[in-house]
Amino acid sequence: MTAEHYIPDEKDLSILRLLQKDAKMSVRDISARINLSPTPTHERIKRMEKLGIIREYTAVLDRKKVNKGMMVICMIALNVHNKKTAGKFIEEVGKLKEVVEFYNISGDFDFMLKILAPNMDDFHEFFVNKLSEIEGIGQTKSIFVMNSIKESAQIL
């Protein structure tokens, strides 16, 4: 079975919802909540990990408490549209630790980046000395997030 052909049943969806809320939840606790014994619950989790449905387990941090209080959405249009330029741009941006999300988009811009920085001075330093030094950038537009209304990694 491949992930493309996988159709989660209600038990699997329940497991996924619980793990999204608390990835540290034990198999025993999950099995009790979904009314299934621990062994089949564990097997379901392992199958979803193997299929890549569950990609990783991670801690969700409060960005302000780890000195990453400034969030910037940066839109970028390349000045040349070919596979080599785009590939090099993607490779270089992928190395930047300040960029926490990175999307190829449609419309007036080619890429959208979510950037975290401690403050405006640090963002400026990043923008001038790292991001704008990458070849192929034609136009940029930075949007400074004033307040986060909703942030979630939960998709179910």
mmCIF file with all atom_site columns, C-alpha atoms in Angstrom:
data_model
loop_
_atom_site.group_PDB
_atom_site.id
_atom_site.type_symbol
_atom_site.label_atom_id
_atom_site.label_alt_id
_atom_site.label_comp_id
_atom_site.label_asym_id
_atom_site.label_entity_id
_atom_site.label_seq_id
_atom_site.pdbx_PDB_ins_code
_atom_site.Cartn_x
_atom_site.Cartn_y
_atom_site.Cartn_z
_atom_site.occupancy
_atom_site.B_iso_or_equiv
_atom_site.pdbx_formal_charge
_atom_site.auth_seq_id
_atom_site.auth_comp_id
_atom_site.auth_asym_id
_atom_site.auth_atom_id
_atom_site.pdbx_PDB_model_num
ATOM 1   C CA . MET A 1 1   ? 0.000   0.000  0.000   1.00 0.00 ? 1   MET A CA 1
ATOM 2   C CA . THR A 1 2   ? 1.229   3.499  -0.843  1.00 0.00 ? 2   THR A CA 1
ATOM 3   C CA . ALA A 1 3   ? 0.227   6.787  0.734   1.00 0.00 ? 3   ALA A CA 1
ATOM 4   C CA . GLU A 1 4   ? -1.546  7.768  -2.510  1.00 0.00 ? 4   GLU A CA 1
ATOM 5   C CA . HIS A 1 5   ? -3.864  4.765  -2.151  1.00 0.00 ? 5   HIS A CA 1
ATOM 6   C CA . TYR A 1 6   ? -4.299  5.044  1.607   1.00 0.00 ? 6   TYR A CA 1
ATOM 7   C CA . ILE A 1 7   ? -7.755  5.976  2.834   1.00 0.00 ? 7   ILE A CA 1
ATOM 8   C CA . PRO A 1 8   ? -7.786  6.494  6.608   1.00 0.00 ? 8   PRO A CA 1
ATOM 9   C CA . ASP A 1 9   ? -10.710 5.004  8.493   1.00 0.00 ? 9   ASP A CA 1
ATOM 10  C CA . GLU A 1 10  ? -12.257 6.664  11.544  1.00 0.00 ? 10  GLU A CA 1
ATOM 11  C CA . LYS A 1 11  ? -9.804  4.963  13.954  1.00 0.00 ? 11  LYS A CA 1
ATOM 12  C CA . ASP A 1 12  ? -6.815  6.243  11.961  1.00 0.00 ? 12  ASP A CA 1
ATOM 13  C CA . LEU A 1 13  ? -8.296  9.740  11.770  1.00 0.00 ? 13  LEU A CA 1
ATOM 14  C CA . SER A 1 14  ? -8.866  9.684  15.519  1.00 0.00 ? 14  SER A CA 1
ATOM 15  C CA . ILE A 1 15  ? -5.244  8.632  16.094  1.00 0.00 ? 15  ILE A CA 1
ATOM 16  C CA . LEU A 1 16  ? -3.995  11.412 13.822  1.00 0.00 ? 16  LEU A CA 1
ATOM 17  C CA . ARG A 1 17  ? -6.134  14.046 15.543  1.00 0.00 ? 17  ARG A CA 1
ATOM 18  C CA . LEU A 1 18  ? -4.872  12.967 18.958  1.00 0.00 ? 18  LEU A CA 1
ATOM 19  C CA . LEU A 1 19  ? -1.218  12.957 17.857  1.00 0.00 ? 19  LEU A CA 1
ATOM 20  C CA . GLN A 1 20  ? -1.582  16.411 16.299  1.00 0.00 ? 20  GLN A CA 1
ATOM 21  C CA . LYS A 1 21  ? -2.768  17.754 19.646  1.00 0.00 ? 21  LYS A CA 1
ATOM 22  C CA . ASP A 1 22  ? -0.144  15.890 21.692  1.00 0.00 ? 22  ASP A CA 1
ATOM 23  C CA . ALA A 1 23  ? 2.614   13.948 19.925  1.00 0.00 ? 23  ALA A CA 1
ATOM 24  C CA . LYS A 1 24  ? 3.871   12.740 23.312  1.00 0.00 ? 24  LYS A CA 1
ATOM 25  C CA . MET A 1 25  ? 0.636   10.877 24.026  1.00 0.00 ? 25  MET A CA 1
ATOM 26  C CA . SER A 1 26  ? 1.360   7.219  24.772  1.00 0.00 ? 26  SER A CA 1
ATOM 27  C CA . VAL A 1 27  ? -0.027  4.389  22.680  1.00 0.00 ? 27  VAL A CA 1
ATOM 28  C CA . ARG A 1 28  ? -1.853  3.197  25.780  1.00 0.00 ? 28  ARG A CA 1
ATOM 29  C CA . ASP A 1 29  ? -3.586  6.588  26.187  1.00 0.00 ? 29  ASP A CA 1
ATOM 30  C CA . ILE A 1 30  ? -4.436  6.773  22.484  1.00 0.00 ? 30  ILE A CA 1
ATOM 31  C CA . SER A 1 31  ? -5.837  3.248  22.480  1.00 0.00 ? 31  SER A CA 1
ATOM 32  C CA . ALA A 1 32  ? -8.031  4.034  25.498  1.00 0.00 ? 32  ALA A CA 1
ATOM 33  C CA . ARG A 1 33  ? -9.435  7.136  23.805  1.00 0.00 ? 33  ARG A CA 1
ATOM 34  C CA . ILE A 1 34  ? -10.278 5.349  20.540  1.00 0.00 ? 34  ILE A CA 1
ATOM 35  C CA . ASN A 1 35  ? -11.525 2.131  22.161  1.00 0.00 ? 35  ASN A CA 1
ATOM 36  C CA . LEU A 1 36  ? -8.920  -0.124 20.569  1.00 0.00 ? 36  LEU A CA 1
ATOM 37  C CA . SER A 1 37  ? -6.300  -2.248 22.289  1.00 0.00 ? 37  SER A CA 1
ATOM 38  C CA . PRO A 1 38  ? -2.684  -0.992 22.376  1.00 0.00 ? 38  PRO A CA 1
ATOM 39  C CA . THR A 1 39  ? -1.202  -3.511 19.907  1.00 0.00 ? 39  THR A CA 1
ATOM 40  C CA . PRO A 1 40  ? -3.439  -2.659 16.913  1.00 0.00 ? 40  PRO A CA 1
ATOM 41  C CA . THR A 1 41  ? -3.189  1.021  17.809  1.00 0.00 ? 41  THR A CA 1
ATOM 42  C CA . HIS A 1 42  ? 0.604   0.778  17.726  1.00 0.00 ? 42  HIS A CA 1
ATOM 43  C CA . GLU A 1 43  ? 0.450   -1.108 14.400  1.00 0.00 ? 43  GLU A CA 1
ATOM 44  C CA . ARG A 1 44  ? -1.754  1.597  12.892  1.00 0.00 ? 44  ARG A CA 1
ATOM 45  C CA . ILE A 1 45  ? 0.658   4.318  14.011  1.00 0.00 ? 45  ILE A CA 1
ATOM 46  C CA . LYS A 1 46  ? 3.665   2.410  12.619  1.00 0.00 ? 46  LYS A CA 1
ATOM 47  C CA . ARG A 1 47  ? 1.844   1.863  9.288   1.00 0.00 ? 47  ARG A CA 1
ATOM 48  C CA . MET A 1 48  ? 1.043   5.578  9.006   1.00 0.00 ? 48  MET A CA 1
ATOM 49  C CA . GLU A 1 49  ? 4.680   6.440  9.811   1.00 0.00 ? 49  GLU A CA 1
ATOM 50  C CA . LYS A 1 50  ? 5.926   3.978  7.176   1.00 0.00 ? 50  LYS A CA 1
ATOM 51  C CA . LEU A 1 51  ? 3.548   5.409  4.559   1.00 0.00 ? 51  LEU A CA 1
ATOM 52  C CA . GLY A 1 52  ? 4.717   8.932  5.378   1.00 0.00 ? 52  GLY A CA 1
ATOM 53  C CA . ILE A 1 53  ? 1.273   10.008 6.581   1.00 0.00 ? 53  ILE A CA 1
ATOM 54  C CA . ILE A 1 54  ? 2.988   10.887 9.874   1.00 0.00 ? 54  ILE A CA 1
ATOM 55  C CA . ARG A 1 55  ? 6.143   12.644 8.668   1.00 0.00 ? 55  ARG A CA 1
ATOM 56  C CA . GLU A 1 56  ? 7.678   13.606 11.997  1.00 0.00 ? 56  GLU A CA 1
ATOM 57  C CA . TYR A 1 57  ? 7.057   14.372 15.636  1.00 0.00 ? 57  TYR A CA 1
ATOM 58  C CA . THR A 1 58  ? 7.993   17.840 16.770  1.00 0.00 ? 58  THR A CA 1
ATOM 59  C CA . ALA A 1 59  ? 7.583   20.384 19.540  1.00 0.00 ? 59  ALA A CA 1
ATOM 60  C CA . VAL A 1 60  ? 5.645   23.556 18.739  1.00 0.00 ? 60  VAL A CA 1
ATOM 61  C CA . LEU A 1 61  ? 7.499   26.502 20.240  1.00 0.00 ? 61  LEU A CA 1
ATOM 62  C CA . ASP A 1 62  ? 6.277   29.923 21.242  1.00 0.00 ? 62  ASP A CA 1
ATOM 63  C CA . ARG A 1 63  ? 8.340   31.975 18.801  1.00 0.00 ? 63  ARG A CA 1
ATOM 64  C CA . LYS A 1 64  ? 8.253   35.080 20.974  1.00 0.00 ? 64  LYS A CA 1
ATOM 65  C CA . LYS A 1 65  ? 9.708   33.199 23.935  1.00 0.00 ? 65  LYS A CA 1
ATOM 66  C CA . VAL A 1 66  ? 12.649  31.983 21.832  1.00 0.00 ? 66  VAL A CA 1
ATOM 67  C CA . ASN A 1 67  ? 13.467  35.453 20.493  1.00 0.00 ? 67  ASN A CA 1
ATOM 68  C CA . LYS A 1 68  ? 11.783  35.119 17.078  1.00 0.00 ? 68  LYS A CA 1
ATOM 69  C CA . GLY A 1 69  ? 9.035   37.676 17.657  1.00 0.00 ? 69  GLY A CA 1
ATOM 70  C CA . MET A 1 70  ? 9.045   39.267 14.209  1.00 0.00 ? 70  MET A CA 1
ATOM 71  C CA . MET A 1 71  ? 7.293   37.394 11.410  1.00 0.00 ? 71  MET A CA 1
ATOM 72  C CA . VAL A 1 72  ? 7.597   38.549 7.817   1.00 0.00 ? 72  VAL A CA 1
ATOM 73  C CA . ILE A 1 73  ? 5.895   37.168 4.739   1.00 0.00 ? 73  ILE A CA 1
ATOM 74  C CA . CYS A 1 74  ? 8.172   37.830 1.792   1.00 0.00 ? 74  CYS A CA 1
ATOM 75  C CA . MET A 1 75  ? 6.975   37.497 -1.793  1.00 0.00 ? 75  MET A CA 1
ATOM 76  C CA . ILE A 1 76  ? 9.628   37.000 -4.454  1.00 0.00 ? 76  ILE A CA 1
ATOM 77  C CA . ALA A 1 77  ? 9.514   37.150 -8.239  1.00 0.00 ? 77  ALA A CA 1
ATOM 78  C CA . LEU A 1 78  ? 12.492  35.811 -10.139 1.00 0.00 ? 78  LEU A CA 1
ATOM 79  C CA . ASN A 1 79  ? 13.992  37.921 -12.924 1.00 0.00 ? 79  ASN A CA 1
ATOM 80  C CA . VAL A 1 80  ? 14.627  34.874 -15.116 1.00 0.00 ? 80  VAL A CA 1
ATOM 81  C CA . HIS A 1 81  ? 12.182  31.997 -15.381 1.00 0.00 ? 81  HIS A CA 1
ATOM 82  C CA . ASN A 1 82  ? 14.034  28.826 -16.174 1.00 0.00 ? 82  ASN A CA 1
ATOM 83  C CA . LYS A 1 83  ? 14.744  25.565 -14.407 1.00 0.00 ? 83  LYS A CA 1
ATOM 84  C CA . LYS A 1 84  ? 18.369  26.424 -13.575 1.00 0.00 ? 84  LYS A CA 1
ATOM 85  C CA . THR A 1 85  ? 17.597  29.803 -11.965 1.00 0.00 ? 85  THR A CA 1
ATOM 86  C CA . ALA A 1 86  ? 14.617  28.475 -10.027 1.00 0.00 ? 86  ALA A CA 1
ATOM 87  C CA . GLY A 1 87  ? 16.544  25.379 -8.904  1.00 0.00 ? 87  GLY A CA 1
ATOM 88  C CA . LYS A 1 88  ? 19.472  27.434 -7.630  1.00 0.00 ? 88  LYS A CA 1
ATOM 89  C CA . PHE A 1 89  ? 17.122  29.868 -5.874  1.00 0.00 ? 89  PHE A CA 1
ATOM 90  C CA . ILE A 1 90  ? 15.242  27.010 -4.176  1.00 0.00 ? 90  ILE A CA 1
ATOM 91  C CA . GLU A 1 91  ? 18.505  25.390 -3.093  1.00 0.00 ? 91  GLU A CA 1
ATOM 92  C CA . GLU A 1 92  ? 19.893  28.603 -1.592  1.00 0.00 ? 92  GLU A CA 1
ATOM 93  C CA . VAL A 1 93  ? 16.704  29.671 0.199   1.00 0.00 ? 93  VAL A CA 1
ATOM 94  C CA . GLY A 1 94  ? 16.347  26.157 1.601   1.00 0.00 ? 94  GLY A CA 1
ATOM 95  C CA . LYS A 1 95  ? 19.612  26.701 3.494   1.00 0.00 ? 95  LYS A CA 1
ATOM 96  C CA . LEU A 1 96  ? 18.420  29.845 5.282   1.00 0.00 ? 96  LEU A CA 1
ATOM 97  C CA . LYS A 1 97  ? 17.460  29.064 8.894   1.00 0.00 ? 97  LYS A CA 1
ATOM 98  C CA . GLU A 1 98  ? 15.414  32.265 9.144   1.00 0.00 ? 98  GLU A CA 1
ATOM 99  C CA . VAL A 1 99  ? 13.036  30.926 6.480   1.00 0.00 ? 99  VAL A CA 1
ATOM 100 C CA . VAL A 1 100 ? 10.632  28.573 8.278   1.00 0.00 ? 100 VAL A CA 1
ATOM 101 C CA . GLU A 1 101 ? 8.147   28.085 5.422   1.00 0.00 ? 101 GLU A CA 1
ATOM 102 C CA . PHE A 1 102 ? 8.789   28.304 1.695   1.00 0.00 ? 102 PHE A CA 1
ATOM 103 C CA . TYR A 1 103 ? 6.214   27.987 -1.090  1.00 0.00 ? 103 TYR A CA 1
ATOM 104 C CA . ASN A 1 104 ? 6.193   28.098 -4.893  1.00 0.00 ? 104 ASN A CA 1
ATOM 105 C CA . ILE A 1 105 ? 3.082   30.128 -5.737  1.00 0.00 ? 105 ILE A CA 1
ATOM 106 C CA . SER A 1 106 ? 1.138   31.417 -8.718  1.00 0.00 ? 106 SER A CA 1
ATOM 107 C CA . GLY A 1 107 ? 0.291   35.021 -9.544  1.00 0.00 ? 107 GLY A CA 1
ATOM 108 C CA . ASP A 1 108 ? 2.503   38.095 -9.655  1.00 0.00 ? 108 ASP A CA 1
ATOM 109 C CA . PHE A 1 109 ? 5.173   36.443 -7.517  1.00 0.00 ? 109 PHE A CA 1
ATOM 110 C CA . ASP A 1 110 ? 6.894   33.072 -7.814  1.00 0.00 ? 110 ASP A CA 1
ATOM 111 C CA . PHE A 1 111 ? 7.679   32.284 -4.177  1.00 0.00 ? 111 PHE A CA 1
ATOM 112 C CA . MET A 1 112 ? 6.390   33.093 -0.715  1.00 0.00 ? 112 MET A CA 1
ATOM 113 C CA . LEU A 1 113 ? 8.621   32.836 2.350   1.00 0.00 ? 113 LEU A CA 1
ATOM 114 C CA . LYS A 1 114 ? 7.691   32.964 6.013   1.00 0.00 ? 114 LYS A CA 1
ATOM 115 C CA . ILE A 1 115 ? 10.651  34.472 7.838   1.00 0.00 ? 115 ILE A CA 1
ATOM 116 C CA . LEU A 1 116 ? 11.195  34.730 11.590  1.00 0.00 ? 116 LEU A CA 1
ATOM 117 C CA . ALA A 1 117 ? 13.611  37.183 13.160  1.00 0.00 ? 117 ALA A CA 1
ATOM 118 C CA . PRO A 1 118 ? 14.172  38.665 16.615  1.00 0.00 ? 118 PRO A CA 1
ATOM 119 C CA . ASN A 1 119 ? 13.454  42.222 15.469  1.00 0.00 ? 119 ASN A CA 1
ATOM 120 C CA . MET A 1 120 ? 13.513  44.662 12.547  1.00 0.00 ? 120 MET A CA 1
ATOM 121 C CA . ASP A 1 121 ? 17.290  45.158 12.684  1.00 0.00 ? 121 ASP A CA 1
ATOM 122 C CA . ASP A 1 122 ? 17.878  41.410 12.441  1.00 0.00 ? 122 ASP A CA 1
ATOM 123 C CA . PHE A 1 123 ? 15.364  41.069 9.607   1.00 0.00 ? 123 PHE A CA 1
ATOM 124 C CA . HIS A 1 124 ? 17.067  43.918 7.745   1.00 0.00 ? 124 HIS A CA 1
ATOM 125 C CA . GLU A 1 125 ? 20.460  42.252 8.221   1.00 0.00 ? 125 GLU A CA 1
ATOM 126 C CA . PHE A 1 126 ? 19.046  38.953 6.922   1.00 0.00 ? 126 PHE A CA 1
ATOM 127 C CA . PHE A 1 127 ? 17.339  40.613 3.966   1.00 0.00 ? 127 PHE A CA 1
ATOM 128 C CA . VAL A 1 128 ? 20.318  42.691 2.867   1.00 0.00 ? 128 VAL A CA 1
ATOM 129 C CA . ASN A 1 129 ? 23.148  40.249 3.542   1.00 0.00 ? 129 ASN A CA 1
ATOM 130 C CA . LYS A 1 130 ? 21.555  36.873 2.860   1.00 0.00 ? 130 LYS A CA 1
ATOM 131 C CA . LEU A 1 131 ? 18.299  36.881 0.944   1.00 0.00 ? 131 LEU A CA 1
ATOM 132 C CA . SER A 1 132 ? 18.978  39.685 -1.535  1.00 0.00 ? 132 SER A CA 1
ATOM 133 C CA . GLU A 1 133 ? 22.411  38.187 -2.314  1.00 0.00 ? 133 GLU A CA 1
ATOM 134 C CA . ILE A 1 134 ? 20.786  35.140 -3.927  1.00 0.00 ? 134 ILE A CA 1
ATOM 135 C CA . GLU A 1 135 ? 20.972  35.338 -7.709  1.00 0.00 ? 135 GLU A CA 1
ATOM 136 C CA . GLY A 1 136 ? 17.816  35.502 -9.755  1.00 0.00 ? 136 GLY A CA 1
ATOM 137 C CA . ILE A 1 137 ? 15.664  37.743 -7.569  1.00 0.00 ? 137 ILE A CA 1
ATOM 138 C CA . GLY A 1 138 ? 13.840  40.352 -9.594  1.00 0.00 ? 138 GLY A CA 1
ATOM 139 C CA . GLN A 1 139 ? 11.212  41.778 -7.253  1.00 0.00 ? 139 GLN A CA 1
ATOM 140 C CA . THR A 1 140 ? 10.379  41.396 -3.576  1.00 0.00 ? 140 THR A CA 1
ATOM 141 C CA . LYS A 1 141 ? 7.522   42.452 -1.352  1.00 0.00 ? 141 LYS A CA 1
ATOM 142 C CA . SER A 1 142 ? 7.774   42.127 2.410   1.00 0.00 ? 142 SER A CA 1
ATOM 143 C CA . ILE A 1 143 ? 4.658   42.016 4.568   1.00 0.00 ? 143 ILE A CA 1
ATOM 144 C CA . PHE A 1 144 ? 5.221   42.488 8.289   1.00 0.00 ? 144 PHE A CA 1
ATOM 145 C CA . VAL A 1 145 ? 2.835   40.506 10.490  1.00 0.00 ? 145 VAL A CA 1
ATOM 146 C CA . MET A 1 146 ? 1.451   42.726 13.220  1.00 0.00 ? 146 MET A CA 1
ATOM 147 C CA . ASN A 1 147 ? -0.436  40.037 15.145  1.00 0.00 ? 147 ASN A CA 1
ATOM 148 C CA . SER A 1 148 ? -1.015  36.306 14.730  1.00 0.00 ? 148 SER A CA 1
ATOM 149 C CA . ILE A 1 149 ? -4.708  35.526 14.919  1.00 0.00 ? 149 ILE A CA 1
ATOM 150 C CA . LYS A 1 150 ? -4.337  31.775 14.331  1.00 0.00 ? 150 LYS A CA 1
ATOM 151 C CA . GLU A 1 151 ? -1.279  29.587 13.880  1.00 0.00 ? 151 GLU A CA 1
ATOM 152 C CA . SER A 1 152 ? -1.688  25.837 13.678  1.00 0.00 ? 152 SER A CA 1
ATOM 153 C CA . ALA A 1 153 ? 0.057   22.782 12.322  1.00 0.00 ? 153 ALA A CA 1
ATOM 154 C CA . GLN A 1 154 ? -3.106  20.709 12.750  1.00 0.00 ? 154 GLN A CA 1
ATOM 155 C CA . ILE A 1 155 ? -4.632  19.764 9.399   1.00 0.00 ? 155 ILE A CA 1
ATOM 156 C CA . LEU A 1 156 ? -7.329  17.371 10.652  1.00 0.00 ? 156 LEU A CA 1
#
